[in-house]
Amino acid sequence: MVKAIVGANWGDEGKGKITDMLAEQSDVVIRFQGGANAGHTIINEYGRFALHILPSGTFYPNVTNIIGNGVALDGKKLIQELKSITDQGVPAPHLIVSQRAQLLMPYHVLQDTYEEERLGGKAFGSTKSGIAPFYSDKYAKTGIQVCDLFDEPRLRERLHAAVTLKNVLFQHLYHKPSLNEDELMEDLLALREELRPYVGDTVAFVHQALKEGKTVLLEGQLGSMKDPDLGIFPMTTSSHTLAGFGCVGGAVPPTSIEDVICVTKAYSSSVGSHTEPFVSEVTGEAGDELRRRGGDKGEFGATTGRPRRVGWFDAVATKYGCMVQGATQVALTCLDVLGYLDEIPVCTGYEIDGQVTDQFPTTPTLLRAKPVFTTLPGWKCDIRGCEDYNALPQQAKDYVDFLEAQIGYPITLVSTGPKRHEITHRATKLN
Ligand code: GDP
């Protein structure tokens, strides 16, 4: 059976922790979309890790980790990340890289950087890791698959075709130096040798694992709001962040996904640029304090170190985010972070042109939305590390009950700290 662990919001919901925890009893963990442009933070007996490309089952010898065909594979970063974790004493993980995955090329990173430069004040706030040009090339069919590395004449031909196009763009639109095709080819051949031990037929592997009754986790990157179709376009990423896309990017049959665990934080955070709509945002001193206290080391991007924007829990966005993921259950993380507050606002509606709604709108309308808050009492104590839901203060339980009633999806896991076992199980009050 397949369980998907995906984000309900803007990413950084704490999916890495939940995946790491569930991987303990799983056989396969699959990354099915995105690239090394976001990070999952995992804290375990080996230390604190920000994984960017490796799946979160990396720390378990019982897990086969898969980089699915839907991923933007930055081969160099993968090899570096593997080395960095083994250097920290972690045993080499079982890893299979799909032969159908496509390679994120150095020119994708350059194009991303040049384009952001060209856009100036109108830039998307990209992480400049080449993700948008990568997926554009994939759909324009000029991308290079991992399997192409093992057929040199084909590789050369595909590289030549791609470089021809890029050079026109680089010289005439961006006024930058042209690419050296021979150097790129040499680098690809060197990368091939480093990737060789990991490359395999992940499609056959996953189908066989399912036939054998194995448990497979799909690990999502970012969250619903960042999906190019159902998120806040164009302030989205360029690959689909929804569990449904796991069927494509992770090659699992749609009928095998039995459980969709939607992860959301007890407050909001978003790493996007300041031009993005973020209705429940808290700014000023209150925002700085929430940012400082958030996550395990403050709300700063795991990949970029950028300060994340923070806000109160947004029930409108989260209800929609869970709906489009098809959530069967919800994991609420970072409840412990809110223990310092006398009162906790929750965004329960959007006021748009004088009307209050709880329906999540499209981008032009969202840009006009103002938050409507309901304020709940805080619990004013430290609950970090609590492993028994019933032992939580009443106000904390009331807060969770309120969120569950607002979003309409069962909150079954409530996380009380960044470490693997700092989590409580909760019986839903929905029927
Ligand atoms: P992901 O990309 O969804 O895996 O999220 P990130 O790892 O980027 O961000 C989540 C942050 O919250 C990380 O710093 C985690 O260590 C931290 N975290 C996860 N769960 C909890 C929790 O329950 N409490 C606290 N305080 N931090 C948590």
XYZ file of N, CA, C and O and ligand atoms in Angstrom, residues 11-17 38-43 48 222 263 265 267 293-299 302 308 332-337 384 415-418 422, ligand 1:
184
model
N 4.721 24.770 1.925
C 5.960 24.016 2.134
C 6.474 24.257 3.546
O 5.883 25.052 4.304
N 7.522 23.528 3.927
C 8.135 23.653 5.256
C 7.146 23.338 6.377
O 7.248 23.875 7.474
N 6.201 22.471 6.113
C 5.199 22.132 7.129
C 5.746 21.144 8.148
O 5.125 20.920 9.197
N 6.888 20.535 7.826
C 7.448 19.505 8.715
C 7.257 18.109 8.136
O 7.228 17.112 8.868
N 7.152 18.033 6.800
C 6.950 16.729 6.142
C 8.125 15.788 6.387
O 7.939 14.585 6.540
N 9.343 16.378 6.418
C 10.544 15.550 6.603
C 10.471 14.771 7.904
O 10.732 13.576 7.952
N 10.057 15.458 8.959
C 9.962 14.790 10.259
C 8.926 13.663 10.213
O 9.168 12.566 10.707
N 14.308 22.836 -2.172
C 13.732 22.994 -0.829
C 14.447 21.992 0.061
O 15.242 21.185 -0.423
N 14.172 22.039 1.335
C 14.881 21.103 2.202
C 13.973 20.542 3.264
O 13.002 21.171 3.668
N 14.266 19.319 3.660
C 13.559 18.709 4.780
C 14.526 18.639 5.937
O 15.637 18.145 5.773
N 14.085 19.084 7.099
C 14.961 19.026 8.251
C 14.669 17.759 9.035
O 13.514 17.479 9.359
N 15.708 17.008 9.324
C 15.535 15.773 10.089
C 16.540 15.771 11.225
O 17.723 16.051 11.028
N 16.019 15.473 12.416
C 16.901 15.424 13.585
C 16.806 14.015 14.143
O 15.713 13.542 14.461
N 21.675 16.628 13.035
C 20.633 17.434 12.378
C 20.997 17.536 10.900
O 22.114 17.903 10.558
N 7.403 20.853 -0.850
C 6.531 22.036 -0.848
C 5.080 21.623 -0.510
O 4.887 20.602 0.133
N 0.328 17.428 5.863
C 1.039 18.044 6.987
C 0.795 19.557 6.965
O 0.835 20.186 5.906
N 1.329 23.212 9.661
C 1.866 23.726 10.926
C 0.759 24.378 11.750
O -0.244 24.818 11.182
N 0.831 27.179 12.837
C 0.798 28.575 12.384
C 1.212 28.507 10.915
O 1.397 27.408 10.390
N 10.936 31.936 17.147
C 10.568 30.768 17.961
C 10.151 29.564 17.113
O 10.010 28.464 17.621
N 9.911 29.781 15.823
C 9.347 28.735 14.972
C 10.315 27.612 14.671
O 11.529 27.749 14.860
N 9.758 26.479 14.212
C 10.564 25.322 13.791
C 11.502 24.871 14.891
O 11.202 25.016 16.070
N 12.652 24.339 14.510
C 13.595 23.931 15.550
C 14.681 24.973 15.753
O 15.347 25.000 16.777
N 14.860 25.860 14.770
C 15.916 26.872 14.902
C 15.450 28.180 14.314
O 16.208 28.899 13.675
N 14.186 28.468 14.438
C 13.635 29.661 13.817
C 13.197 29.346 12.404
O 13.618 28.352 11.818
N 12.338 30.189 11.851
C 11.821 29.949 10.503
C 12.744 30.571 9.467
O 12.539 31.697 9.011
N 15.588 25.980 4.812
C 16.572 24.905 5.004
C 17.610 24.915 3.883
O 18.752 24.505 4.079
N 11.803 33.099 6.627
C 10.476 32.810 6.080
C 9.482 33.847 6.579
O 9.600 34.325 7.704
N -0.519 17.768 12.406
C -0.333 19.170 12.800
C 1.015 19.276 13.505
O 1.223 18.617 14.534
N 1.910 20.083 12.963
C 3.257 20.165 13.558
C 3.449 21.496 14.289
O 2.660 22.436 14.122
N 4.508 21.534 15.090
C 4.975 22.774 15.726
C 3.962 23.381 16.698
O 3.961 24.606 16.899
N 3.101 22.550 17.292
C 2.156 23.093 18.275
C 2.925 23.719 19.450
O 2.523 24.729 20.009
N 4.067 23.097 19.797
C 4.875 23.581 20.922
C 5.321 25.034 20.748
O 5.512 25.748 21.733
N 5.462 25.462 19.485
C 5.990 26.810 19.215
C 5.067 27.893 19.799
O 5.519 28.960 20.199
N 6.839 21.173 24.769
C 7.807 20.544 23.860
C 8.130 19.124 24.306
O 8.407 18.866 25.475
N 2.361 17.131 16.469
C 3.792 17.101 16.741
C 4.153 18.197 17.739
O 3.687 19.331 17.629
N 4.988 17.818 18.703
C 5.299 18.744 19.796
C 6.789 19.067 19.890
O 7.259 19.561 20.909
N 7.509 18.761 18.834
C 8.940 19.071 18.823
C 9.550 18.525 17.555
O 8.942 17.708 16.868
N 10.764 18.969 17.237
C 11.363 18.551 15.969
C 11.891 17.122 15.946
O 12.100 16.562 14.886
N 8.890 13.085 19.222
C 8.148 14.168 19.870
C 6.815 14.369 19.134
O 6.632 15.314 18.376
P 9.495 20.164 5.334
O 10.167 20.697 4.126
O 8.017 20.116 5.222
O 10.079 18.872 5.782
O 9.765 21.202 6.515
P 11.156 21.823 7.022
O 11.993 20.761 7.539
O 11.712 22.737 5.989
O 10.624 22.799 8.159
C 10.033 22.356 9.296
C 10.811 22.890 10.486
O 10.086 22.609 11.653
C 12.145 22.176 10.691
O 13.038 23.098 11.277
C 11.798 21.039 11.649
O 12.911 20.585 12.405
C 10.804 21.718 12.512
N 9.777 20.899 13.134
C 9.048 19.875 12.601
N 8.104 19.468 13.476
C 8.237 20.272 14.565
C 7.514 20.406 15.794
O 6.551 19.711 16.062
N 7.950 21.370 16.665
C 8.995 22.201 16.398
N 9.333 23.115 17.301
N 9.676 22.117 15.237
C 9.295 21.173 14.344
